[in-house]
Coordinates of N, CA and C in Angstrom, one line a residue:
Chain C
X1 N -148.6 -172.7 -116.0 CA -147.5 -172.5 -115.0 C -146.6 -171.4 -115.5
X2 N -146.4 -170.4 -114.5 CA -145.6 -169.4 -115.1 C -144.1 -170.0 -114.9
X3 N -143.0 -169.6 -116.4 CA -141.8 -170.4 -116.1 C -141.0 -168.9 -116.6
X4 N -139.5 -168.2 -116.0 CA -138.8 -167.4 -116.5 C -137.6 -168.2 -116.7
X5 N -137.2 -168.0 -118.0 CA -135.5 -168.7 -118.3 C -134.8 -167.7 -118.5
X6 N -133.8 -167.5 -118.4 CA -132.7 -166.3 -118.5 C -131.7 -167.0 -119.1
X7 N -131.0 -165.7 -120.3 CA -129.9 -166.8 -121.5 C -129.2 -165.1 -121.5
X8 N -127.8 -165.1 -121.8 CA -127.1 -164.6 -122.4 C -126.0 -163.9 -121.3
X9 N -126.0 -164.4 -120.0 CA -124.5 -164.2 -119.1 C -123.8 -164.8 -119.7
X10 N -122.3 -164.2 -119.5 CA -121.0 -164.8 -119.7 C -119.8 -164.1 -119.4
X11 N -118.5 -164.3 -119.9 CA -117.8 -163.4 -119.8 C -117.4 -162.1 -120.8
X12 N -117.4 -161.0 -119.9 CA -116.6 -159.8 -120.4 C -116.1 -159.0 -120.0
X13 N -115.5 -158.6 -120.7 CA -114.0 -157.0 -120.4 C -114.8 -156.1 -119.8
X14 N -114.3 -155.1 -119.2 CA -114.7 -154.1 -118.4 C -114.6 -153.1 -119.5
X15 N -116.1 -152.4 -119.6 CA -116.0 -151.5 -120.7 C -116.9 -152.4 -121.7
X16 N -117.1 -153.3 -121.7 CA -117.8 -154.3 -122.5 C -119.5 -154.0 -122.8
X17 N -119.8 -154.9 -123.9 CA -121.4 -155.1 -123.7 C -122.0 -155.9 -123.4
X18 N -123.1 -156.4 -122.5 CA -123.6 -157.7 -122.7 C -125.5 -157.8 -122.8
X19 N -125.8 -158.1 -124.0 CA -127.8 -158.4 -123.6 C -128.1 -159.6 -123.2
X20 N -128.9 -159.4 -121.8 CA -129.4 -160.5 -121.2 C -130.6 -160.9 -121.5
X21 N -131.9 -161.9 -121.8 CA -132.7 -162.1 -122.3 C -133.4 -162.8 -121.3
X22 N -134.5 -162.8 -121.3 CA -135.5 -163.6 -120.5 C -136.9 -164.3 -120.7
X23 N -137.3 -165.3 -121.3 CA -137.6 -165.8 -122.3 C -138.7 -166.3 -121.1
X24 N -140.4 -165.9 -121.1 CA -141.4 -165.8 -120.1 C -142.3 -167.5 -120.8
X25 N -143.1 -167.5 -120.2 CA -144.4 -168.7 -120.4 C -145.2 -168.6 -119.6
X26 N -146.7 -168.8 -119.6 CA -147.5 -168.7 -118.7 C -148.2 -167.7 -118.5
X27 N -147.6 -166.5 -118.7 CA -148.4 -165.3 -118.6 C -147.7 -164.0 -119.7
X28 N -147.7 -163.5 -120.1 CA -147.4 -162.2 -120.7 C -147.0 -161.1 -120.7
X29 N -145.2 -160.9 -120.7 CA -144.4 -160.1 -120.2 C -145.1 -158.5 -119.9
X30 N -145.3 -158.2 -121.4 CA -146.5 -156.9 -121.5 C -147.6 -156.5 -120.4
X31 N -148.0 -157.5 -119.7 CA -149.1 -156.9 -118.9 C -148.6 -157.1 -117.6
X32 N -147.7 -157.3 -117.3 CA -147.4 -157.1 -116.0 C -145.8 -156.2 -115.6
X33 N -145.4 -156.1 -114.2 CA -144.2 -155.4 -114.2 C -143.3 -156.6 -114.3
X34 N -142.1 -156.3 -114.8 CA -141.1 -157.2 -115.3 C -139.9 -156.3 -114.4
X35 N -139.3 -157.1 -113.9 CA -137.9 -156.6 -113.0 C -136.6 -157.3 -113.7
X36 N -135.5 -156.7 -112.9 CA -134.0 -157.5 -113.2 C -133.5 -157.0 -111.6
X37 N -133.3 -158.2 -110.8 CA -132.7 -158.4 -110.0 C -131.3 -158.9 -109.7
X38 N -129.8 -158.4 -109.0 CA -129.1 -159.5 -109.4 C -128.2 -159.6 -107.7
X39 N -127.4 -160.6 -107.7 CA -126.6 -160.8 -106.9 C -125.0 -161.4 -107.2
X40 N -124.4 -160.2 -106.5 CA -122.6 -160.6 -106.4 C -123.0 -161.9 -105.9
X41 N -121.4 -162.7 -105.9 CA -121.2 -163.7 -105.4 C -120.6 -163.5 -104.5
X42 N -121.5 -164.1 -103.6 CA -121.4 -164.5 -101.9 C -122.1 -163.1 -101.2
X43 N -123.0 -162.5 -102.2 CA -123.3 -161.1 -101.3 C -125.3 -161.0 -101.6
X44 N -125.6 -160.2 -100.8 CA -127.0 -160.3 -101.1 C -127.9 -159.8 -102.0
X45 N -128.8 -159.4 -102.0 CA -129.4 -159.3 -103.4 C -130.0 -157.9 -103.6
X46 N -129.8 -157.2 -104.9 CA -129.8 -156.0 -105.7 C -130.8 -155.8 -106.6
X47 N -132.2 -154.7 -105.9 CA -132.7 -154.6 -107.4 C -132.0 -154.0 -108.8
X48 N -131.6 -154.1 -109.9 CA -131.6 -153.4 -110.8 C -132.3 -152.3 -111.5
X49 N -133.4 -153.4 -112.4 CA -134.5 -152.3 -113.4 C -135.8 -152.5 -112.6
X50 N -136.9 -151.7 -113.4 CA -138.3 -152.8 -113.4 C -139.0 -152.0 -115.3
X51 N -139.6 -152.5 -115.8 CA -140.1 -152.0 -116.9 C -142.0 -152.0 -116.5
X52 N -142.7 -151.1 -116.5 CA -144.3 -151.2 -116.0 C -144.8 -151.7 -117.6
X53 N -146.0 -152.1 -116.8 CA -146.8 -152.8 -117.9 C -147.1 -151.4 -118.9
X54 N -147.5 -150.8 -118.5 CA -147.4 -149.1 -119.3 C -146.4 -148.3 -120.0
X55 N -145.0 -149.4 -119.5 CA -144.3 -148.3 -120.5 C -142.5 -147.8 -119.7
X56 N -143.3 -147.2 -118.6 CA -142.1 -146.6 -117.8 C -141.1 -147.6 -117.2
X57 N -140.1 -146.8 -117.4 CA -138.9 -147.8 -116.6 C -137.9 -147.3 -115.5
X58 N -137.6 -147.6 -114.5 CA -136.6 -147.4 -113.3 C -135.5 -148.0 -113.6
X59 N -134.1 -147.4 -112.9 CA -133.4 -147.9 -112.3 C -132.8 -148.0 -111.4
X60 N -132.0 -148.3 -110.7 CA -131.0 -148.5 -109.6 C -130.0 -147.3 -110.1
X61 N -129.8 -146.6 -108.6 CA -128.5 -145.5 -109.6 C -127.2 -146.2 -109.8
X62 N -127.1 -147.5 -109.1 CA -125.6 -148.2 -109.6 C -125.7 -148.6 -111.0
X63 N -126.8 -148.2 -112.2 CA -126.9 -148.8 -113.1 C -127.3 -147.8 -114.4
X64 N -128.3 -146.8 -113.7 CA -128.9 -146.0 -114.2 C -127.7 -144.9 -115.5
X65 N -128.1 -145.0 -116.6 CA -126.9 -144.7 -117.9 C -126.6 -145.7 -118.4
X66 N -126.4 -146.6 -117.9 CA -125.4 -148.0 -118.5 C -126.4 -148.7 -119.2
X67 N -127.4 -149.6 -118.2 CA -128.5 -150.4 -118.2 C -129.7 -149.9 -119.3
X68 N -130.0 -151.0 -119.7 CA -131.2 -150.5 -120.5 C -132.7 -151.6 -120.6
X69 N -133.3 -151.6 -119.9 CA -134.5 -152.5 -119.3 C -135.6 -152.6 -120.6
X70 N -136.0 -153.5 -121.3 CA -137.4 -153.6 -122.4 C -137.5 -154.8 -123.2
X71 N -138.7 -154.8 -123.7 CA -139.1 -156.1 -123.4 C -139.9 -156.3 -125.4
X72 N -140.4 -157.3 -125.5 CA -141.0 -157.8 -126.9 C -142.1 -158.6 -126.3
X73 N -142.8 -157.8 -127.0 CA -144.1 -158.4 -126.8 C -144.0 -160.0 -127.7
X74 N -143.8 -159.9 -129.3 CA -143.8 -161.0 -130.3 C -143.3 -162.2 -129.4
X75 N -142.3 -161.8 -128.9 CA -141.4 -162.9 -128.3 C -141.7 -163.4 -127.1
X76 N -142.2 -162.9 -126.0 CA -142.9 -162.7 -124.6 C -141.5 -162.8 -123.7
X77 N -140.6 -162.2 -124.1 CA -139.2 -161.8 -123.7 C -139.0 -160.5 -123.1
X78 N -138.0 -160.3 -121.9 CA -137.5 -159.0 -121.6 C -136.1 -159.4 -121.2
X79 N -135.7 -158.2 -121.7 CA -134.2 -157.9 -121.7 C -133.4 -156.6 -121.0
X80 N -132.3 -157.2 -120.9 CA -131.4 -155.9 -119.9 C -130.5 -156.1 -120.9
X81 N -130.2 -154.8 -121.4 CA -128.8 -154.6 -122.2 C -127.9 -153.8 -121.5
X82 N -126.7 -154.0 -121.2 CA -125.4 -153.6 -120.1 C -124.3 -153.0 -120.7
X83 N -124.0 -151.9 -120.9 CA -123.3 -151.3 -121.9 C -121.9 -151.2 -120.3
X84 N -120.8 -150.1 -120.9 CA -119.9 -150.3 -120.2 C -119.8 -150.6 -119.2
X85 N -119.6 -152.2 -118.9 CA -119.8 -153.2 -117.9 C -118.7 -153.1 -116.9
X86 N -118.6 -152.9 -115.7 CA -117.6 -152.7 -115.0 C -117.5 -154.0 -114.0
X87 N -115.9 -154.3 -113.2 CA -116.2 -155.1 -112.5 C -117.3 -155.3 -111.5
X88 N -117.7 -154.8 -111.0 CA -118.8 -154.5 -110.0 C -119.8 -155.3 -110.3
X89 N -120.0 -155.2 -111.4 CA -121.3 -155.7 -112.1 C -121.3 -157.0 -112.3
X90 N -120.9 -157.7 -112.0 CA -120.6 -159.1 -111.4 C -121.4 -159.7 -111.0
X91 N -122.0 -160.7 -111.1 CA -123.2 -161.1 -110.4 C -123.9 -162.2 -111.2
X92 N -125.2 -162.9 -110.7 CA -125.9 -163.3 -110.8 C -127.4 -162.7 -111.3
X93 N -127.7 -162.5 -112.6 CA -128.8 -161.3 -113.0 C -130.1 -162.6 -112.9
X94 N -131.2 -162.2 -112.0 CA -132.4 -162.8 -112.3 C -133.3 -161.8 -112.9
X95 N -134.1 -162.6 -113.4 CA -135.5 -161.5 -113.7 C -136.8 -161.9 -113.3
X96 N -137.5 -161.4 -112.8 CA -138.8 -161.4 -111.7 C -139.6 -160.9 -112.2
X97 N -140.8 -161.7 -111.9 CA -142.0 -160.9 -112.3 C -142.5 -160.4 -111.2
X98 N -143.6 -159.2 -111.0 CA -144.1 -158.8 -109.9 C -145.4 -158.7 -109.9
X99 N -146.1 -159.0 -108.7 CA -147.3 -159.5 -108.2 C -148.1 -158.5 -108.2
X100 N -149.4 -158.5 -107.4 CA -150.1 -157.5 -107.2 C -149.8 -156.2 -107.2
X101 N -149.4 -155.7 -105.9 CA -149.5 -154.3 -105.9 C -147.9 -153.8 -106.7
X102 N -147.3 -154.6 -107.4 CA -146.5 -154.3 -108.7 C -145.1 -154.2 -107.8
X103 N -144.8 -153.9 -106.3 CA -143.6 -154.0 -105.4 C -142.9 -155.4 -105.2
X104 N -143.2 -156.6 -105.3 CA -142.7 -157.6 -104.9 C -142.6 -158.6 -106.2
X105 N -141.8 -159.6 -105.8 CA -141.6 -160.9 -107.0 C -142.3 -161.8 -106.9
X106 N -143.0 -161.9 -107.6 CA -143.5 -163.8 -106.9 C -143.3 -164.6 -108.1
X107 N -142.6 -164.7 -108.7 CA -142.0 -165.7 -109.5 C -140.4 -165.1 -110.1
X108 N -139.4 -166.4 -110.1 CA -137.8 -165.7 -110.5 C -137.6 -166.7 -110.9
X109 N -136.9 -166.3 -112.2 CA -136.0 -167.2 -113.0 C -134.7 -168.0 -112.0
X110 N -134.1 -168.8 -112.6 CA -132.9 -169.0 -112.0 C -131.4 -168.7 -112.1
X111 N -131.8 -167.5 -113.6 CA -130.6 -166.2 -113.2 C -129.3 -167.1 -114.1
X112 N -128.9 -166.3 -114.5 CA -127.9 -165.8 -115.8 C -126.5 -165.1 -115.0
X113 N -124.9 -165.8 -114.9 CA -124.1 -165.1 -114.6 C -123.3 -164.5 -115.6
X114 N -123.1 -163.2 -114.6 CA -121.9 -162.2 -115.7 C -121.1 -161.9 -114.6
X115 N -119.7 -162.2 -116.0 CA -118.4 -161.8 -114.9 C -118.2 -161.0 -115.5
X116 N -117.5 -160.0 -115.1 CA -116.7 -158.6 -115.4 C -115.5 -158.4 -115.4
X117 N -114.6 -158.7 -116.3 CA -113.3 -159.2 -115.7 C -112.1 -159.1 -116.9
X118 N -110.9 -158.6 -116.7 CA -109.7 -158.9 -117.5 C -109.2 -159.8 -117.3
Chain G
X1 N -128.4 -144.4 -102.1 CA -129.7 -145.4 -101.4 C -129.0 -146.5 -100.5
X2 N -129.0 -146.4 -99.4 CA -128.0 -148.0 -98.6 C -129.1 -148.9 -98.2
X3 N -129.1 -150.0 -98.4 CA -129.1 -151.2 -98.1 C -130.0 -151.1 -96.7
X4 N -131.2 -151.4 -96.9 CA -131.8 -151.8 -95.5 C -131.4 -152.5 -94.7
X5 N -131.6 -152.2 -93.5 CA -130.8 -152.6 -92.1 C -131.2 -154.2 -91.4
X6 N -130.5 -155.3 -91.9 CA -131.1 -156.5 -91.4 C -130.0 -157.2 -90.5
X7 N -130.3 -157.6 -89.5 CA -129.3 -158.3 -88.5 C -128.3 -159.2 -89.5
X8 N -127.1 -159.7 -89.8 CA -126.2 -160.8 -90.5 C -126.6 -161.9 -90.1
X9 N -127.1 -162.5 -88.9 CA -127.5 -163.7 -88.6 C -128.4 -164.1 -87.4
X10 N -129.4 -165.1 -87.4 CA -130.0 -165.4 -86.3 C -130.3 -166.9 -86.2
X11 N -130.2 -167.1 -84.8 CA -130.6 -168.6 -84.7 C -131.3 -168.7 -83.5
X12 N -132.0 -170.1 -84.2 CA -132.7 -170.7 -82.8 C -133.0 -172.4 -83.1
X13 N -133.7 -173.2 -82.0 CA -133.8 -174.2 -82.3 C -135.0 -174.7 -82.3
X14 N -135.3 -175.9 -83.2 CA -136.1 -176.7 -83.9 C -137.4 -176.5 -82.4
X15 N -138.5 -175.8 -83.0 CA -139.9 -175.4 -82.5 C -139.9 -174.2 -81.9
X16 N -139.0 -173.3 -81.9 CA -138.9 -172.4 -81.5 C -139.0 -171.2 -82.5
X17 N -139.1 -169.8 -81.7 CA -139.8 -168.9 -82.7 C -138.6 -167.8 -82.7
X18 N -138.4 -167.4 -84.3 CA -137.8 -166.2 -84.3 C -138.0 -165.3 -84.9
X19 N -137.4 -163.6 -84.9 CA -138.1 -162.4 -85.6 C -136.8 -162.2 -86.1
X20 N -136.8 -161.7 -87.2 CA -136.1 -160.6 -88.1 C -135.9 -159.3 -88.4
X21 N -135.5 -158.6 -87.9 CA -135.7 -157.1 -88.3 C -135.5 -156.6 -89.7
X22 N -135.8 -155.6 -90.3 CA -135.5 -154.6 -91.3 C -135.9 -153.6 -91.1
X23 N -134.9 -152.5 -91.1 CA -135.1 -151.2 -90.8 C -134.5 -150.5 -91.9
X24 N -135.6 -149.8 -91.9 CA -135.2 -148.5 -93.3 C -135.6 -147.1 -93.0
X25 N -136.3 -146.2 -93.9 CA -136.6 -144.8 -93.5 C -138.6 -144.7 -93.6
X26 N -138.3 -143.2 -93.4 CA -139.7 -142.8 -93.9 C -140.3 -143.0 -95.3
X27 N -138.8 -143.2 -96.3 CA -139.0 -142.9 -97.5 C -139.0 -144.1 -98.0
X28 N -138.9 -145.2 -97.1 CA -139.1 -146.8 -97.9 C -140.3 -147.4 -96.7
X29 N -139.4 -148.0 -95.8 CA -140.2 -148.8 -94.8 C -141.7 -148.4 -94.3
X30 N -140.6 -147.2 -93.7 CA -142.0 -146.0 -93.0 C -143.0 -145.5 -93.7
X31 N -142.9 -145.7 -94.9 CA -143.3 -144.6 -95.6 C -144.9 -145.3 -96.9
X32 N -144.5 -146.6 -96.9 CA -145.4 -147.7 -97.9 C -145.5 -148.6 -96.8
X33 N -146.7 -149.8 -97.0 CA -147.1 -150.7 -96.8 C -147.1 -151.4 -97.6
X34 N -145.6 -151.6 -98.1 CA -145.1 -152.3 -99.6 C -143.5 -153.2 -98.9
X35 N -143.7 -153.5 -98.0 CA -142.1 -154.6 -97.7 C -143.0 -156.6 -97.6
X36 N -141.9 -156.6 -98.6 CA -141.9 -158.3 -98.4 C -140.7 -158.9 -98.4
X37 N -140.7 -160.4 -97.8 CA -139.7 -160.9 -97.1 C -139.6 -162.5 -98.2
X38 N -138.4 -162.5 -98.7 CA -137.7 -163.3 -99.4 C -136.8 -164.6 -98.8
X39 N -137.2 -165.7 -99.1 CA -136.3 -167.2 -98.5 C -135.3 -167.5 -99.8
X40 N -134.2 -167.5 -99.4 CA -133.2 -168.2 -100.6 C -132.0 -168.7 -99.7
X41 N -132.4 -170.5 -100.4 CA -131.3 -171.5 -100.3 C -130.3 -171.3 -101.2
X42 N -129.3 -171.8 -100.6 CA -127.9 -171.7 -101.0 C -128.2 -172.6 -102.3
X43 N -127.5 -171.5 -103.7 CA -127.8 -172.1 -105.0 C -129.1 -171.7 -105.8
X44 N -129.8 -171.4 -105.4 CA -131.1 -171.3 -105.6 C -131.7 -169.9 -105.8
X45 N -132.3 -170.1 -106.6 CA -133.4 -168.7 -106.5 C -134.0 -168.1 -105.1
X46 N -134.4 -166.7 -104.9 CA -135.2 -166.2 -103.7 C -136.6 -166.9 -104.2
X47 N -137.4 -167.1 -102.5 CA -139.0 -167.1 -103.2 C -139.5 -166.2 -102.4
X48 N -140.5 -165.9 -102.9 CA -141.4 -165.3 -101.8 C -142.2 -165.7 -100.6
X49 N -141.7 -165.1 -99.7 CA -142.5 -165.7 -98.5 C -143.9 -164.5 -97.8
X50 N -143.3 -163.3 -97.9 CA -144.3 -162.1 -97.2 C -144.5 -161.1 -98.5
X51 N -145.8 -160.3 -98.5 CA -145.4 -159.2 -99.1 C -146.8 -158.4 -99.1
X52 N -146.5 -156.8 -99.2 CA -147.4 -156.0 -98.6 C -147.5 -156.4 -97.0
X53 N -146.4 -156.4 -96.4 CA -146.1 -156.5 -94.9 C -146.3 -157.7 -94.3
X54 N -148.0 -158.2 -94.6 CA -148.6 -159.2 -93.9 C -149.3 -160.1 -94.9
X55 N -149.0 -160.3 -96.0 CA -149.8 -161.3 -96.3 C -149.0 -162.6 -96.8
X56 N -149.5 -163.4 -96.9 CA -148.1 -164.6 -97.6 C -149.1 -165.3 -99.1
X57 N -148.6 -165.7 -99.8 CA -148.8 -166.1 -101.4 C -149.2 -167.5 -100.9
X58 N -149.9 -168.4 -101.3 CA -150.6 -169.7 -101.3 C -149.2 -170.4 -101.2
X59 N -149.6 -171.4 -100.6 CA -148.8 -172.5 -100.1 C -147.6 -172.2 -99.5
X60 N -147.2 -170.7 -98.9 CA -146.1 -170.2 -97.8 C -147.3 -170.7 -96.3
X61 N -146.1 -171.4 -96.1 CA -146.5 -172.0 -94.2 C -147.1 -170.8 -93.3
X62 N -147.9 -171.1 -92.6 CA -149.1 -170.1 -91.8 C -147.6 -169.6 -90.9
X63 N -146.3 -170.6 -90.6 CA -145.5 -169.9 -89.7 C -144.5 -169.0 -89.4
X64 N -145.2 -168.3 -91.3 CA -144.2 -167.3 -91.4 C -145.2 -166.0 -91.3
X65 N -145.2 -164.8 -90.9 CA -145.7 -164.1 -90.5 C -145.0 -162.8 -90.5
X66 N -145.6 -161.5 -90.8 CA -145.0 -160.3 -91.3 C -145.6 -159.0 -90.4
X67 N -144.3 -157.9 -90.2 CA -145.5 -157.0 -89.4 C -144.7 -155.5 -89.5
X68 N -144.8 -154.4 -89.1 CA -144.3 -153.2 -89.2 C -144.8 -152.2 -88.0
X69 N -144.1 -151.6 -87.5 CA -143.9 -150.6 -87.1 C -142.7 -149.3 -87.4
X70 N -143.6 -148.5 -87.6 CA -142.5 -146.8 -88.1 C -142.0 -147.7 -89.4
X71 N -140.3 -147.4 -89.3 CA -139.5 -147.3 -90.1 C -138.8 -149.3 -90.3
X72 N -139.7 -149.9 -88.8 CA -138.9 -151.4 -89.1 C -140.0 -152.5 -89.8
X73 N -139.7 -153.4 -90.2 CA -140.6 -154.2 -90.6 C -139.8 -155.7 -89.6
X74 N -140.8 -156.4 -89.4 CA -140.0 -157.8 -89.3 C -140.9 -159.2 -89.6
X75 N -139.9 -159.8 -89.8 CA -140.6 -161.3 -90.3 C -140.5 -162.5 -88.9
X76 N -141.5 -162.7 -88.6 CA -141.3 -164.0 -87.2 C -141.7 -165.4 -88.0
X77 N -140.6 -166.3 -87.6 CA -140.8 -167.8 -88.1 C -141.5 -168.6 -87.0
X78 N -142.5 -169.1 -86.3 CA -142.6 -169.9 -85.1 C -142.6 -171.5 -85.9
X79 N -142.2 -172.1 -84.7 CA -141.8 -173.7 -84.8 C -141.0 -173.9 -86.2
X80 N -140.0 -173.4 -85.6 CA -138.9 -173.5 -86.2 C -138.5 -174.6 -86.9
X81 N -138.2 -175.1 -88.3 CA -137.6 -176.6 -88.7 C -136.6 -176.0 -89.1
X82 N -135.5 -177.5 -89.5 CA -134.8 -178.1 -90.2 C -134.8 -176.8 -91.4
X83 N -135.8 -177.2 -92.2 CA -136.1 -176.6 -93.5 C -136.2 -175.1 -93.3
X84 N -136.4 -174.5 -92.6 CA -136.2 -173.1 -92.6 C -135.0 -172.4 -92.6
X85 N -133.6 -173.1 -92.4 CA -132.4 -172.9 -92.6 C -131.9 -171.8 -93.6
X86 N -131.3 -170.7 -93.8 CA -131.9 -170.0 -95.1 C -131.4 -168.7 -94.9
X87 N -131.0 -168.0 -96.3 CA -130.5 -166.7 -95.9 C -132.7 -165.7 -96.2
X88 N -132.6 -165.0 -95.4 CA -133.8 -164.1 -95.4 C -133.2 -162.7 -96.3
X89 N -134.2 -162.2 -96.7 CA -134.0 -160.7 -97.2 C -135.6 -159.7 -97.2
X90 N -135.1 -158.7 -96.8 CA -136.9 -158.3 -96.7 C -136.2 -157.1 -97.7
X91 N -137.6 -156.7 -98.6 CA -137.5 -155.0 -99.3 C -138.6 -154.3 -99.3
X92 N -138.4 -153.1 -100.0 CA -139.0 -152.3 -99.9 C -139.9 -151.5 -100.9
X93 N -140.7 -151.2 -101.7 CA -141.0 -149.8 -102.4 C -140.2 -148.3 -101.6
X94 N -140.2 -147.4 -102.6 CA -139.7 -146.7 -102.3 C -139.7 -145.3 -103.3
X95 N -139.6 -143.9 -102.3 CA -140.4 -142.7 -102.7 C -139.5 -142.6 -104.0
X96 N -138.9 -143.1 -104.4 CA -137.8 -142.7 -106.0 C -138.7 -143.8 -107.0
X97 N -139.5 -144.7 -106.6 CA -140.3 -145.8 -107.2 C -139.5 -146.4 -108.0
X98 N -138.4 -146.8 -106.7 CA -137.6 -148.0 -106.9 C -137.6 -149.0 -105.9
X99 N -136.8 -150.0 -105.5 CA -136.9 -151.3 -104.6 C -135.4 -151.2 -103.9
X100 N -135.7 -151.6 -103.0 CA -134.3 -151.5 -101.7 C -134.4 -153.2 -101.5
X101 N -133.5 -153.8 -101.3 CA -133.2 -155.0 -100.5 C -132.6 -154.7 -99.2
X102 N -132.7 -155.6 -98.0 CA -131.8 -155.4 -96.8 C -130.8 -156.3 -97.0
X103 N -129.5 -156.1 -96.4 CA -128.2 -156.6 -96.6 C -128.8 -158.4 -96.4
X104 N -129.7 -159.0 -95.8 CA -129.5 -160.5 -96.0 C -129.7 -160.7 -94.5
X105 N -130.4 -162.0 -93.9 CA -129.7 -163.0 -92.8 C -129.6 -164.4 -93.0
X106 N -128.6 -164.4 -92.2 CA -128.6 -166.0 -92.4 C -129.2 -166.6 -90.8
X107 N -130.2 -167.1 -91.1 CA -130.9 -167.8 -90.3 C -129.9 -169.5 -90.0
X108 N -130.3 -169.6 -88.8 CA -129.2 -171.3 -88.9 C -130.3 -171.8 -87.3
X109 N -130.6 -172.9 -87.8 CA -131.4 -174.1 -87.1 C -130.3 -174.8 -86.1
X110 N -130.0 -174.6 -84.9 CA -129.7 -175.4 -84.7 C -129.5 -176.9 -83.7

């Protein structure tokens, strides 16, 4: 059964760091595309990253410089590291795996909050 | 990049059928046969209900159903329940070989 857990939201200052982790089972971060999705509160939902099974990584330009999308194989883990965190970035971060044609989620964690905040 | 175009809300009542719109460009909607449509309860994770336009994932109900034209895509619910109550979200691939979400609906049974 594929399961994604997400660990390491909390609070921080604006300007801050935060690494979010996502801790896989069932299948193998490495061979497939791994995403970070997230959602403000009370607002709809945002892709972030995606990291390819190959290597390459995307982002969102609300993120793109800051954000840093990759993954451990040893560990069957991927991670979003969030460098100067700004309020905006607020939200609910999930991480998704993606299905076939490598565009859609079919499985999501149940997502890690970060506040952004003085 | 803005936010694909999704109505804020739609309703109808128990057996009855409804569509959803999403409207984007050439460079997302129009442009791939790569949009799937997302169910998330209040609290909860999205799941997947559609994706690659028209197909649905094992054990999504035969009464959800997916389709496109040009630049819109839309999702039809028929015989409507209780349990379909739910914010929708449809997205997209896209020519920057990134992902768009549309702003959300909130679907309401009533």
């Amino acid at each position: 059964e594929v399961q994604l857990v997400e660990s390491g939201g909390g609070l921080v200052h604006p300007g801050g760091s935060l690494r979010l982790s996502c801790a896989a089972s069932g299948f193998t971060v490495s061979s497939t595309y791994m995403n970070w999705v997230r959602q403000a509160p009370g607002k709809g939902l945002e892709w972030v990253s995606i990291i390819y099974a190959a290597g390459p990584t995307y982002y969102a330009a609300s993120v793109k410089g800051r954000f840093t999308i990759s993954r451990d194989h040893s560990r069957n883990t991927l991670y979003l590291q969030m460098n100067s965190l700004r309020p905006e970035d607020t939200a609910i971060y999930y991480c998704a795996s993606a299905g076939g044609s490598y565009t859609f989620f079919n499985s999501w964690g149940l997502g890690t909050l970060v506040t952004v905040s003085s | 990049q803005s936010a694909l175009t999704q109505p804020a809300s739609v309703s109808g009542s128990p057996g009855q059928s409804i569509t959803i719109s999403c409207t984007g460009t050439s460079s997302d909607v129009g442009g791939y046969n790569y949009v799937s449509w997302y169910q998330q309860h209040p609290g909860k994770a999205p799941k997947l209900m559609i994706y690659d336009v028209n197909y649905r994932p094992s054990g999504v109900s035969n009464r959800f159903s997916g389709s496109k034209s040009g630049n819109t895509a839309s999702l039809t619910i028929s015989g409507l329940q209780a349990e379909d109550e739910a914010d929708y979200y449809c997205s997209s691939f896209t020519i920057t070989s990134t992902v768009i979400f549309g702003g959300g609906t909130k679907l309401t049974v009533l």
